[in-house]
PDB file of N, CA and C in Angstrom:
ATOM      1  N   MET A   1      12.786  -3.903  -2.299  1.00  0.00           N
ATOM      2  CA  MET A   1      13.435  -2.977  -1.393  1.00  0.00           C
ATOM      3  C   MET A   1      14.652  -2.383  -2.090  1.00  0.00           C
ATOM      4  N   PRO A   2      15.040  -1.213  -1.713  1.00  0.00           N
ATOM      5  CA  PRO A   2      16.188  -0.581  -2.374  1.00  0.00           C
ATOM      6  C   PRO A   2      17.464  -1.414  -2.326  1.00  0.00           C
ATOM      7  N   ASP A   3      17.645  -2.197  -1.279  1.00  0.00           N
ATOM      8  CA  ASP A   3      18.865  -2.996  -1.180  1.00  0.00           C
ATOM      9  C   ASP A   3      18.649  -4.452  -1.587  1.00  0.00           C
ATOM     10  N   CYS A   4      17.578  -4.743  -2.320  1.00  0.00           N
ATOM     11  CA  CYS A   4      17.264  -6.109  -2.743  1.00  0.00           C
ATOM     12  C   CYS A   4      18.344  -6.632  -3.681  1.00  0.00           C
ATOM     13  N   LYS A   5      18.772  -7.850  -3.422  1.00  0.00           N
ATOM     14  CA  LYS A   5      19.797  -8.476  -4.251  1.00  0.00           C
ATOM     15  C   LYS A   5      19.207  -9.587  -5.115  1.00  0.00           C
ATOM     16  N   PHE A   6      17.920  -9.880  -4.951  1.00  0.00           N
ATOM     17  CA  PHE A   6      17.331 -11.033  -5.618  1.00  0.00           C
ATOM     18  C   PHE A   6      16.264 -10.633  -6.630  1.00  0.00           C
ATOM     19  N   GLY A   7      15.184 -10.010  -6.199  1.00  0.00           N
ATOM     20  CA  GLY A   7      14.178  -9.474  -7.104  1.00  0.00           C
ATOM     21  C   GLY A   7      13.343 -10.488  -7.850  1.00  0.00           C
ATOM     22  N   TYR A   8      13.127 -11.659  -7.298  1.00  0.00           N
ATOM     23  CA  TYR A   8      12.257 -12.644  -7.935  1.00  0.00           C
ATOM     24  C   TYR A   8      11.466 -13.369  -6.854  1.00  0.00           C
ATOM     25  N   ASN A   9      10.526 -14.241  -7.280  1.00  0.00           N
ATOM     26  CA  ASN A   9       9.656 -14.966  -6.356  1.00  0.00           C
ATOM     27  C   ASN A   9       8.910 -13.969  -5.462  1.00  0.00           C
ATOM     28  N   PHE A  10       8.074 -13.153  -6.090  1.00  0.00           N
ATOM     29  CA  PHE A  10       7.403 -12.065  -5.385  1.00  0.00           C
ATOM     30  C   PHE A  10       6.297 -12.537  -4.453  1.00  0.00           C
ATOM     31  N   GLN A  11       6.155 -11.827  -3.348  1.00  0.00           N
ATOM     32  CA  GLN A  11       5.129 -12.102  -2.351  1.00  0.00           C
ATOM     33  C   GLN A  11       4.509 -10.779  -1.912  1.00  0.00           C
ATOM     34  N   THR A  12       3.276 -10.858  -1.421  1.00  0.00           N
ATOM     35  CA  THR A  12       2.599  -9.674  -0.902  1.00  0.00           C
ATOM     36  C   THR A  12       2.872  -9.553   0.591  1.00  0.00           C
ATOM     37  N   HIS A  13       3.268  -8.368   0.995  1.00  0.00           N
ATOM     38  CA  HIS A  13       3.550  -8.081   2.403  1.00  0.00           C
ATOM     39  C   HIS A  13       2.563  -7.024   2.877  1.00  0.00           C
ATOM     40  N   HIS A  14       2.010  -7.212   4.059  1.00  0.00           N
ATOM     41  CA  HIS A  14       1.167  -6.187   4.673  1.00  0.00           C
ATOM     42  C   HIS A  14       2.084  -5.224   5.418  1.00  0.00           C
ATOM     43  N   ILE A  15       2.051  -3.962   5.055  1.00  0.00           N
ATOM     44  CA  ILE A  15       2.898  -2.957   5.700  1.00  0.00           C
ATOM     45  C   ILE A  15       2.579  -2.893   7.190  1.00  0.00           C
ATOM     46  N   ILE A  16       1.302  -2.813   7.514  1.00  0.00           N
ATOM     47  CA  ILE A  16       0.868  -2.947   8.909  1.00  0.00           C
ATOM     48  C   ILE A  16       0.212  -4.322   8.996  1.00  0.00           C
ATOM     49  N   PRO A  17       0.801  -5.250   9.748  1.00  0.00           N
ATOM     50  CA  PRO A  17       0.264  -6.613   9.813  1.00  0.00           C
ATOM     51  C   PRO A  17      -1.206  -6.638  10.236  1.00  0.00           C
ATOM     52  N   ILE A  18      -1.952  -7.575   9.674  1.00  0.00           N
ATOM     53  CA  ILE A  18      -3.363  -7.738  10.014  1.00  0.00           C
ATOM     54  C   ILE A  18      -3.518  -7.919  11.523  1.00  0.00           C
ATOM     55  N   ARG A  19      -2.651  -8.724  12.113  1.00  0.00           N
ATOM     56  CA  ARG A  19      -2.763  -9.015  13.552  1.00  0.00           C
ATOM     57  C   ARG A  19      -2.498  -7.786  14.420  1.00  0.00           C
ATOM     58  N   LYS A  20      -1.938  -6.729  13.796  1.00  0.00           N
ATOM     59  CA  LYS A  20      -1.671  -5.497  14.544  1.00  0.00           C
ATOM     60  C   LYS A  20      -2.578  -4.358  14.080  1.00  0.00           C
ATOM     61  N   GLY A  21      -3.712  -4.730  13.478  1.00  0.00           N
ATOM     62  CA  GLY A  21      -4.702  -3.726  13.105  1.00  0.00           C
ATOM     63  C   GLY A  21      -4.647  -3.260  11.666  1.00  0.00           C
ATOM     64  N   GLY A  22      -3.734  -3.809  10.863  1.00  0.00           N
ATOM     65  CA  GLY A  22      -3.660  -3.438   9.456  1.00  0.00           C
ATOM     66  C   GLY A  22      -4.838  -3.996   8.678  1.00  0.00           C
ATOM     67  N   GLU A  23      -5.128  -3.385   7.556  1.00  0.00           N
ATOM     68  CA  GLU A  23      -6.248  -3.825   6.727  1.00  0.00           C
ATOM     69  C   GLU A  23      -5.740  -4.618   5.538  1.00  0.00           C
ATOM     70  N   ASP A  24      -6.622  -5.465   5.005  1.00  0.00           N
ATOM     71  CA  ASP A  24      -6.289  -6.268   3.834  1.00  0.00           C
ATOM     72  C   ASP A  24      -6.731  -5.499   2.587  1.00  0.00           C
ATOM     73  N   THR A  25      -6.047  -4.368   2.334  1.00  0.00           N
ATOM     74  CA  THR A  25      -6.392  -3.474   1.233  1.00  0.00           C
ATOM     75  C   THR A  25      -5.137  -3.105   0.444  1.00  0.00           C
ATOM     76  N   PHE A  26      -5.338  -2.620  -0.794  1.00  0.00           N
ATOM     77  CA  PHE A  26      -4.215  -2.258  -1.663  1.00  0.00           C
ATOM     78  C   PHE A  26      -3.241  -1.299  -0.993  1.00  0.00           C
ATOM     79  N   ASP A  27      -3.772  -0.321  -0.266  1.00  0.00           N
ATOM     80  CA  ASP A  27      -2.876   0.678   0.315  1.00  0.00           C
ATOM     81  C   ASP A  27      -2.029   0.125   1.455  1.00  0.00           C
ATOM     82  N   ASN A  28      -2.326  -1.086   1.913  1.00  0.00           N
ATOM     83  CA  ASN A  28      -1.518  -1.717   2.952  1.00  0.00           C
ATOM     84  C   ASN A  28      -0.636  -2.834   2.385  1.00  0.00           C
ATOM     85  N   TYR A  29      -0.635  -3.023   1.064  1.00  0.00           N
ATOM     86  CA  TYR A  29       0.184  -4.051   0.424  1.00  0.00           C
ATOM     87  C   TYR A  29       1.457  -3.448  -0.144  1.00  0.00           C
ATOM     88  N   ILE A  30       2.496  -4.249  -0.142  1.00  0.00           N
ATOM     89  CA  ILE A  30       3.691  -3.952  -0.913  1.00  0.00           C
ATOM     90  C   ILE A  30       4.196  -5.290  -1.443  1.00  0.00           C
ATOM     91  N   ILE A  31       4.682  -5.308  -2.663  1.00  0.00           N
ATOM     92  CA  ILE A  31       5.205  -6.527  -3.271  1.00  0.00           C
ATOM     93  C   ILE A  31       6.702  -6.581  -3.015  1.00  0.00           C
ATOM     94  N   LEU A  32       7.150  -7.697  -2.455  1.00  0.00           N
ATOM     95  CA  LEU A  32       8.564  -7.897  -2.137  1.00  0.00           C
ATOM     96  C   LEU A  32       9.000  -9.266  -2.641  1.00  0.00           C
ATOM     97  N   CYS A  33      10.285  -9.413  -2.909  1.00  0.00           N
ATOM     98  CA  CYS A  33      10.789 -10.747  -3.220  1.00  0.00           C
ATOM     99  C   CYS A  33      10.766 -11.560  -1.923  1.00  0.00           C
ATOM    100  N   ALA A  34      10.841 -12.880  -2.052  1.00  0.00           N
ATOM    101  CA  ALA A  34      10.751 -13.755  -0.879  1.00  0.00           C
ATOM    102  C   ALA A  34      11.846 -13.440   0.138  1.00  0.00           C
ATOM    103  N   TRP A  35      13.046 -13.131  -0.341  1.00  0.00           N
ATOM    104  CA  TRP A  35      14.157 -12.840   0.570  1.00  0.00           C
ATOM    105  C   TRP A  35      13.868 -11.584   1.390  1.00  0.00           C
ATOM    106  N   CYS A  36      13.462 -10.508   0.710  1.00  0.00           N
ATOM    107  CA  CYS A  36      13.157  -9.263   1.424  1.00  0.00           C
ATOM    108  C   CYS A  36      11.964  -9.453   2.366  1.00  0.00           C
ATOM    109  N   HIS A  37      10.961 -10.219   1.921  1.00  0.00           N
ATOM    110  CA  HIS A  37       9.779 -10.441   2.745  1.00  0.00           C
ATOM    111  C   HIS A  37      10.123 -11.210   4.019  1.00  0.00           C
ATOM    112  N   GLY A  38      11.115 -12.067   3.949  1.00  0.00           N
ATOM    113  CA  GLY A  38      11.502 -12.857   5.105  1.00  0.00           C
ATOM    114  C   GLY A  38      12.381 -12.133   6.107  1.00  0.00           C
ATOM    115  N   ARG A  39      12.810 -10.934   5.771  1.00  0.00           N
ATOM    116  CA  ARG A  39      13.667 -10.182   6.692  1.00  0.00           C
ATOM    117  C   ARG A  39      12.876  -9.801   7.934  1.00  0.00           C
ATOM    118  N   HIS A  40      13.409 -10.128   9.076  1.00  0.00           N
ATOM    119  CA  HIS A  40      12.673  -9.944  10.328  1.00  0.00           C
ATOM    120  C   HIS A  40      12.399  -8.478  10.653  1.00  0.00           C
ATOM    121  N   LYS A  41      13.269  -7.573  10.223  1.00  0.00           N
ATOM    122  CA  LYS A  41      13.037  -6.176  10.590  1.00  0.00           C
ATOM    123  C   LYS A  41      11.781  -5.604   9.936  1.00  0.00           C
ATOM    124  N   LEU A  42      11.330  -6.202   8.823  1.00  0.00           N
ATOM    125  CA  LEU A  42      10.101  -5.732   8.183  1.00  0.00           C
ATOM    126  C   LEU A  42       8.886  -5.967   9.064  1.00  0.00           C
ATOM    127  N   HIS A  43       8.951  -6.973   9.889  1.00  0.00           N
ATOM    128  CA  HIS A  43       7.793  -7.347  10.686  1.00  0.00           C
ATOM    129  C   HIS A  43       7.732  -6.634  12.030  1.00  0.00           C
ATOM    130  N   LYS A  44       8.704  -5.794  12.294  1.00  0.00           N
ATOM    131  CA  LYS A  44       8.654  -4.983  13.503  1.00  0.00           C
ATOM    132  C   LYS A  44       7.881  -3.720  13.158  1.00  0.00           C
ATOM    133  N   LEU A  45       6.788  -3.497  13.850  1.00  0.00           N
ATOM    134  CA  LEU A  45       5.936  -2.353  13.536  1.00  0.00           C
ATOM    135  C   LEU A  45       6.487  -1.098  14.193  1.00  0.00           C
ATOM    136  N   SER A  46       7.464  -0.508  13.532  1.00  0.00           N
ATOM    137  CA  SER A  46       7.978   0.766  14.017  1.00  0.00           C
ATOM    138  C   SER A  46       7.607   1.828  12.999  1.00  0.00           C
ATOM    139  N   GLU A  47       7.490   3.034  13.446  1.00  0.00           N
ATOM    140  CA  GLU A  47       7.151   4.139  12.547  1.00  0.00           C
ATOM    141  C   GLU A  47       8.209   4.276  11.456  1.00  0.00           C
ATOM    142  N   GLU A  48       9.466   4.075  11.806  1.00  0.00           N
ATOM    143  CA  GLU A  48      10.557   4.184  10.833  1.00  0.00           C
ATOM    144  C   GLU A  48      10.424   3.134   9.730  1.00  0.00           C
ATOM    145  N   ASN A  49      10.149   1.884  10.095  1.00  0.00           N
ATOM    146  CA  ASN A  49       9.969   0.830   9.094  1.00  0.00           C
ATOM    147  C   ASN A  49       8.758   1.103   8.220  1.00  0.00           C
ATOM    148  N   ARG A  50       7.669   1.518   8.838  1.00  0.00           N
ATOM    149  CA  ARG A  50       6.439   1.777   8.085  1.00  0.00           C
ATOM    150  C   ARG A  50       6.649   2.900   7.079  1.00  0.00           C
ATOM    151  N   ILE A  51       7.287   3.962   7.499  1.00  0.00           N
ATOM    152  CA  ILE A  51       7.548   5.087   6.596  1.00  0.00           C
ATOM    153  C   ILE A  51       8.471   4.662   5.464  1.00  0.00           C
ATOM    154  N   ALA A  52       9.517   3.903   5.781  1.00  0.00           N
ATOM    155  CA  ALA A  52      10.450   3.442   4.745  1.00  0.00           C
ATOM    156  C   ALA A  52       9.731   2.579   3.712  1.00  0.00           C
ATOM    157  N   LEU A  53       8.870   1.673   4.154  1.00  0.00           N
ATOM    158  CA  LEU A  53       8.118   0.829   3.223  1.00  0.00           C
ATOM    159  C   LEU A  53       7.165   1.651   2.371  1.00  0.00           C
ATOM    160  N   LEU A  54       6.459   2.597   2.988  1.00  0.00           N
ATOM    161  CA  LEU A  54       5.517   3.426   2.233  1.00  0.00           C
ATOM    162  C   LEU A  54       6.225   4.291   1.198  1.00  0.00           C
ATOM    163  N   VAL A  55       7.339   4.883   1.562  1.00  0.00           N
ATOM    164  CA  VAL A  55       8.094   5.711   0.613  1.00  0.00           C
ATOM    165  C   VAL A  55       8.551   4.858  -0.564  1.00  0.00           C
ATOM    166  N   TYR A  56       9.119   3.700  -0.278  1.00  0.00           N
ATOM    167  CA  TYR A  56       9.570   2.804  -1.351  1.00  0.00           C
ATOM    168  C   TYR A  56       8.395   2.378  -2.222  1.00  0.00           C
ATOM    169  N   LYS A  57       7.296   1.978  -1.588  1.00  0.00           N
ATOM    170  CA  LYS A  57       6.118   1.537  -2.330  1.00  0.00           C
ATOM    171  C   LYS A  57       5.613   2.639  -3.264  1.00  0.00           C
ATOM    172  N   PHE A  58       5.470   3.852  -2.746  1.00  0.00           N
ATOM    173  CA  PHE A  58       4.936   4.938  -3.555  1.00  0.00           C
ATOM    174  C   PHE A  58       5.884   5.323  -4.686  1.00  0.00           C
ATOM    175  N   MET A  59       7.181   5.253  -4.454  1.00  0.00           N
ATOM    176  CA  MET A  59       8.150   5.544  -5.523  1.00  0.00           C
ATOM    177  C   MET A  59       8.025   4.520  -6.646  1.00  0.00           C
ATOM    178  N   VAL A  60       7.933   3.248  -6.296  1.00  0.00           N
ATOM    179  CA  VAL A  60       7.807   2.195  -7.305  1.00  0.00           C
ATOM    180  C   VAL A  60       6.475   2.315  -8.033  1.00  0.00           C
ATOM    181  N   GLU A  61       5.392   2.524  -7.286  1.00  0.00           N
ATOM    182  CA  GLU A  61       4.082   2.668  -7.924  1.00  0.00           C
ATOM    183  C   GLU A  61       4.077   3.828  -8.913  1.00  0.00           C
ATOM    184  N   GLN A  62       4.598   4.961  -8.507  1.00  0.00           N
ATOM    185  CA  GLN A  62       4.619   6.125  -9.388  1.00  0.00           C
ATOM    186  C   GLN A  62       5.452   5.838 -10.629  1.00  0.00           C
ATOM    187  N   ASP A  63       6.581   5.180 -10.447  1.00  0.00           N
ATOM    188  CA  ASP A  63       7.470   4.872 -11.562  1.00  0.00           C
ATOM    189  C   ASP A  63       6.852   3.849 -12.510  1.00  0.00           C
ATOM    190  N   VAL A  64       6.288   2.781 -11.972  1.00  0.00           N
ATOM    191  CA  VAL A  64       5.773   1.681 -12.790  1.00  0.00           C
ATOM    192  C   VAL A  64       4.354   1.946 -13.278  1.00  0.00           C
ATOM    193  N   LEU A  65       3.490   2.443 -12.396  1.00  0.00           N
ATOM    194  CA  LEU A  65       2.074   2.588 -12.722  1.00  0.00           C
ATOM    195  C   LEU A  65       1.671   3.998 -13.119  1.00  0.00           C
ATOM    196  N   GLY A  66       2.420   4.987 -12.664  1.00  0.00           N
ATOM    197  CA  GLY A  66       2.060   6.366 -12.948  1.00  0.00           C
ATOM    198  C   GLY A  66       1.110   6.962 -11.921  1.00  0.00           C
ATOM    199  N   PHE A  67       0.814   6.233 -10.868  1.00  0.00           N
ATOM    200  CA  PHE A  67      -0.020   6.723  -9.773  1.00  0.00           C
ATOM    201  C   PHE A  67       0.348   5.942  -8.518  1.00  0.00           C
ATOM    202  N   THR A  68      -0.107   6.437  -7.370  1.00  0.00           N
ATOM    203  CA  THR A  68       0.120   5.709  -6.123  1.00  0.00           C
ATOM    204  C   THR A  68      -1.219   5.278  -5.546  1.00  0.00           C
ATOM    205  N   THR A  69      -1.211   4.165  -4.826  1.00  0.00           N
ATOM    206  CA  THR A  69      -2.466   3.612  -4.325  1.00  0.00           C
ATOM    207  C   THR A  69      -3.103   4.455  -3.238  1.00  0.00           C
ATOM    208  N   ASP A  70      -2.383   5.399  -2.677  1.00  0.00           N
ATOM    209  CA  ASP A  70      -3.013   6.275  -1.686  1.00  0.00           C
ATOM    210  C   ASP A  70      -3.825   7.380  -2.346  1.00  0.00           C
ATOM    211  N   GLU A  71      -3.710   7.509  -3.673  1.00  0.00           N
ATOM    212  CA  GLU A  71      -4.429   8.555  -4.404  1.00  0.00           C
ATOM    213  C   GLU A  71      -5.791   8.087  -4.911  1.00  0.00           C
ATOM    214  N   GLU A  72      -6.055   6.793  -4.888  1.00  0.00           N
ATOM    215  CA  GLU A  72      -7.224   6.236  -5.563  1.00  0.00           C
ATOM    216  C   GLU A  72      -8.022   5.317  -4.642  1.00  0.00           C
ATOM    217  N   GLU A  73      -9.291   5.122  -4.993  1.00  0.00           N
ATOM    218  CA  GLU A  73     -10.133   4.124  -4.324  1.00  0.00           C
ATOM    219  C   GLU A  73      -9.803   2.758  -4.927  1.00  0.00           C
ATOM    220  N   GLU A  74     -10.102   1.683  -4.184  1.00  0.00           N
ATOM    221  CA  GLU A  74      -9.728   0.342  -4.638  1.00  0.00           C
ATOM    222  C   GLU A  74     -10.300  -0.006  -6.008  1.00  0.00           C
ATOM    223  N   GLU A  75     -11.528   0.381  -6.285  1.00  0.00           N
ATOM    224  CA  GLU A  75     -12.135   0.076  -7.581  1.00  0.00           C
ATOM    225  C   GLU A  75     -11.349   0.745  -8.709  1.00  0.00           C
ATOM    226  N   GLU A  76     -10.951   1.985  -8.510  1.00  0.00           N
ATOM    227  CA  GLU A  76     -10.159   2.700  -9.513  1.00  0.00           C
ATOM    228  C   GLU A  76      -8.768   2.086  -9.659  1.00  0.00           C
ATOM    229  N   ILE A  77      -8.186   1.660  -8.550  1.00  0.00           N
ATOM    230  CA  ILE A  77      -6.872   1.011  -8.602  1.00  0.00           C
ATOM    231  C   ILE A  77      -6.964  -0.237  -9.466  1.00  0.00           C
ATOM    232  N   GLN A  78      -8.006  -1.052  -9.246  1.00  0.00           N
ATOM    233  CA  GLN A  78      -8.166  -2.284 -10.023  1.00  0.00           C
ATOM    234  C   GLN A  78      -8.308  -1.978 -11.509  1.00  0.00           C
ATOM    235  N   LYS A  79      -9.088  -0.956 -11.854  1.00  0.00           N
ATOM    236  CA  LYS A  79      -9.252  -0.575 -13.262  1.00  0.00           C
ATOM    237  C   LYS A  79      -7.907  -0.168 -13.869  1.00  0.00           C
ATOM    238  N   LYS A  80      -7.159   0.659 -13.143  1.00  0.00           N
ATOM    239  CA  LYS A  80      -5.867   1.121 -13.655  1.00  0.00           C
ATOM    240  C   LYS A  80      -4.868  -0.024 -13.766  1.00  0.00           C
ATOM    241  N   LEU A  81      -4.877  -0.929 -12.792  1.00  0.00           N
ATOM    242  CA  LEU A  81      -3.976  -2.082 -12.869  1.00  0.00           C
ATOM    243  C   LEU A  81      -4.320  -2.961 -14.067  1.00  0.00           C
ATOM    244  N   ASN A  82      -5.606  -3.148 -14.338  1.00  0.00           N
ATOM    245  CA  ASN A  82      -6.014  -3.927 -15.504  1.00  0.00           C
ATOM    246  C   ASN A  82      -5.514  -3.288 -16.791  1.00  0.00           C
ATOM    247  N   LEU A  83      -5.586  -1.960 -16.881  1.00  0.00           N
ATOM    248  CA  LEU A  83      -5.077  -1.266 -18.067  1.00  0.00           C
ATOM    249  C   LEU A  83      -3.566  -1.450 -18.214  1.00  0.00           C
ATOM    250  N   VAL A  84      -2.840  -1.364 -17.102  1.00  0.00           N
ATOM    251  CA  VAL A  84      -1.386  -1.560 -17.138  1.00  0.00           C
ATOM    252  C   VAL A  84      -1.063  -2.967 -17.617  1.00  0.00           C
ATOM    253  N   VAL A  85      -1.778  -3.966 -17.102  1.00  0.00           N
ATOM    254  CA  VAL A  85      -1.536  -5.359 -17.499  1.00  0.00           C
ATOM    255  C   VAL A  85      -1.823  -5.544 -18.982  1.00  0.00           C
ATOM    256  N   LYS A  86      -2.934  -5.007 -19.472  1.00  0.00           N
ATOM    257  CA  LYS A  86      -3.267  -5.127 -20.895  1.00  0.00           C
ATOM    258  C   LYS A  86      -2.200  -4.471 -21.764  1.00  0.00           C
ATOM    259  N   GLU A  87      -1.731  -3.309 -21.353  1.00  0.00           N
ATOM    260  CA  GLU A  87      -0.690  -2.609 -22.113  1.00  0.00           C
ATOM    261  C   GLU A  87       0.599  -3.427 -22.138  1.00  0.00           C
ATOM    262  N   ARG A  88       0.968  -4.005 -21.014  1.00  0.00           N
ATOM    263  CA  ARG A  88       2.178  -4.839 -20.945  1.00  0.00           C
ATOM    264  C   ARG A  88       2.030  -6.081 -21.817  1.00  0.00           C
ATOM    265  N   GLU A  89       0.823  -6.668 -21.838  1.00  0.00           N
ATOM    266  CA  GLU A  89       0.584  -7.846 -22.673  1.00  0.00           C
ATOM    267  C   GLU A  89       0.758  -7.504 -24.144  1.00  0.00           C
ATOM    268  N   LYS A  90       0.295  -6.316 -24.556  1.00  0.00           N
ATOM    269  CA  LYS A  90       0.483  -5.873 -25.942  1.00  0.00           C
ATOM    270  C   LYS A  90       1.964  -5.757 -26.271  1.00  0.00           C
ATOM    271  N   ILE A  91       2.713  -5.166 -25.358  1.00  0.00           N
ATOM    272  CA  ILE A  91       4.154  -4.992 -25.570  1.00  0.00           C
ATOM    273  C   ILE A  91       4.840  -6.346 -25.653  1.00  0.00           C
ATOM    274  N   ASP A  92       4.483  -7.254 -24.746  1.00  0.00           N
ATOM    275  CA  ASP A  92       5.114  -8.577 -24.714  1.00  0.00           C
ATOM    276  C   ASP A  92       4.785  -9.415 -25.937  1.00  0.00           C
ATOM    277  N   SER A  93       3.596  -9.211 -26.526  1.00  0.00           N
ATOM    278  CA  SER A  93       3.199 -10.020 -27.675  1.00  0.00           C
ATOM    279  C   SER A  93       3.561  -9.370 -29.012  1.00  0.00           C
ATOM    280  N   ALA A  94       4.088  -8.162 -28.983  1.00  0.00           N
ATOM    281  CA  ALA A  94       4.469  -7.477 -30.224  1.00  0.00           C
ATOM    282  C   ALA A  94       5.653  -8.191 -30.869  1.00  0.00           C
ATOM    283  N   PRO A  95       5.639  -8.292 -32.203  1.00  0.00           N
ATOM    284  CA  PRO A  95       6.770  -8.945 -32.882  1.00  0.00           C
ATOM    285  C   PRO A  95       8.058  -8.143 -32.690  1.00  0.00           C
ATOM    286  N   VAL A  96       9.129  -8.863 -32.563  1.00  0.00           N
ATOM    287  CA  VAL A  96      10.440  -8.231 -32.393  1.00  0.00           C
ATOM    288  C   VAL A  96      11.029  -7.986 -33.771  1.00  0.00           C
ATOM    289  N   SER A  97      11.407  -6.739 -34.030  1.00  0.00           N
ATOM    290  CA  SER A  97      11.999  -6.426 -35.334  1.00  0.00           C
ATOM    291  C   SER A  97      13.512  -6.556 -35.255  1.00  0.00           C
ATOM    292  N   ALA A  98      14.085  -6.976 -36.348  1.00  0.00           N
ATOM    293  CA  ALA A  98      15.537  -7.202 -36.376  1.00  0.00           C
ATOM    294  C   ALA A  98      16.288  -5.950 -36.695  1.00  0.00           C
TER     295      ALA A  98
END
């Protein structure tokens, strides 16, 4: 979340809760730290909260992944995420030059 002070111990949050008709799909997920996920206002299904979460999610996705999950089908999202992970693994395993 924009006001996150912690940024670790990530959890998946359903933007629209399953019990309130949300789907268990990529476009309904957002990754939050445990502290942000535990905030009670996130679980109130208001249009304002939903829009705020979606805007934040799409900004982060565009910045980190180069696409947003509302633009793609789940199969394509999985392929693109796999490519991002492989690219990050290459970067992480590259030797550090002095």
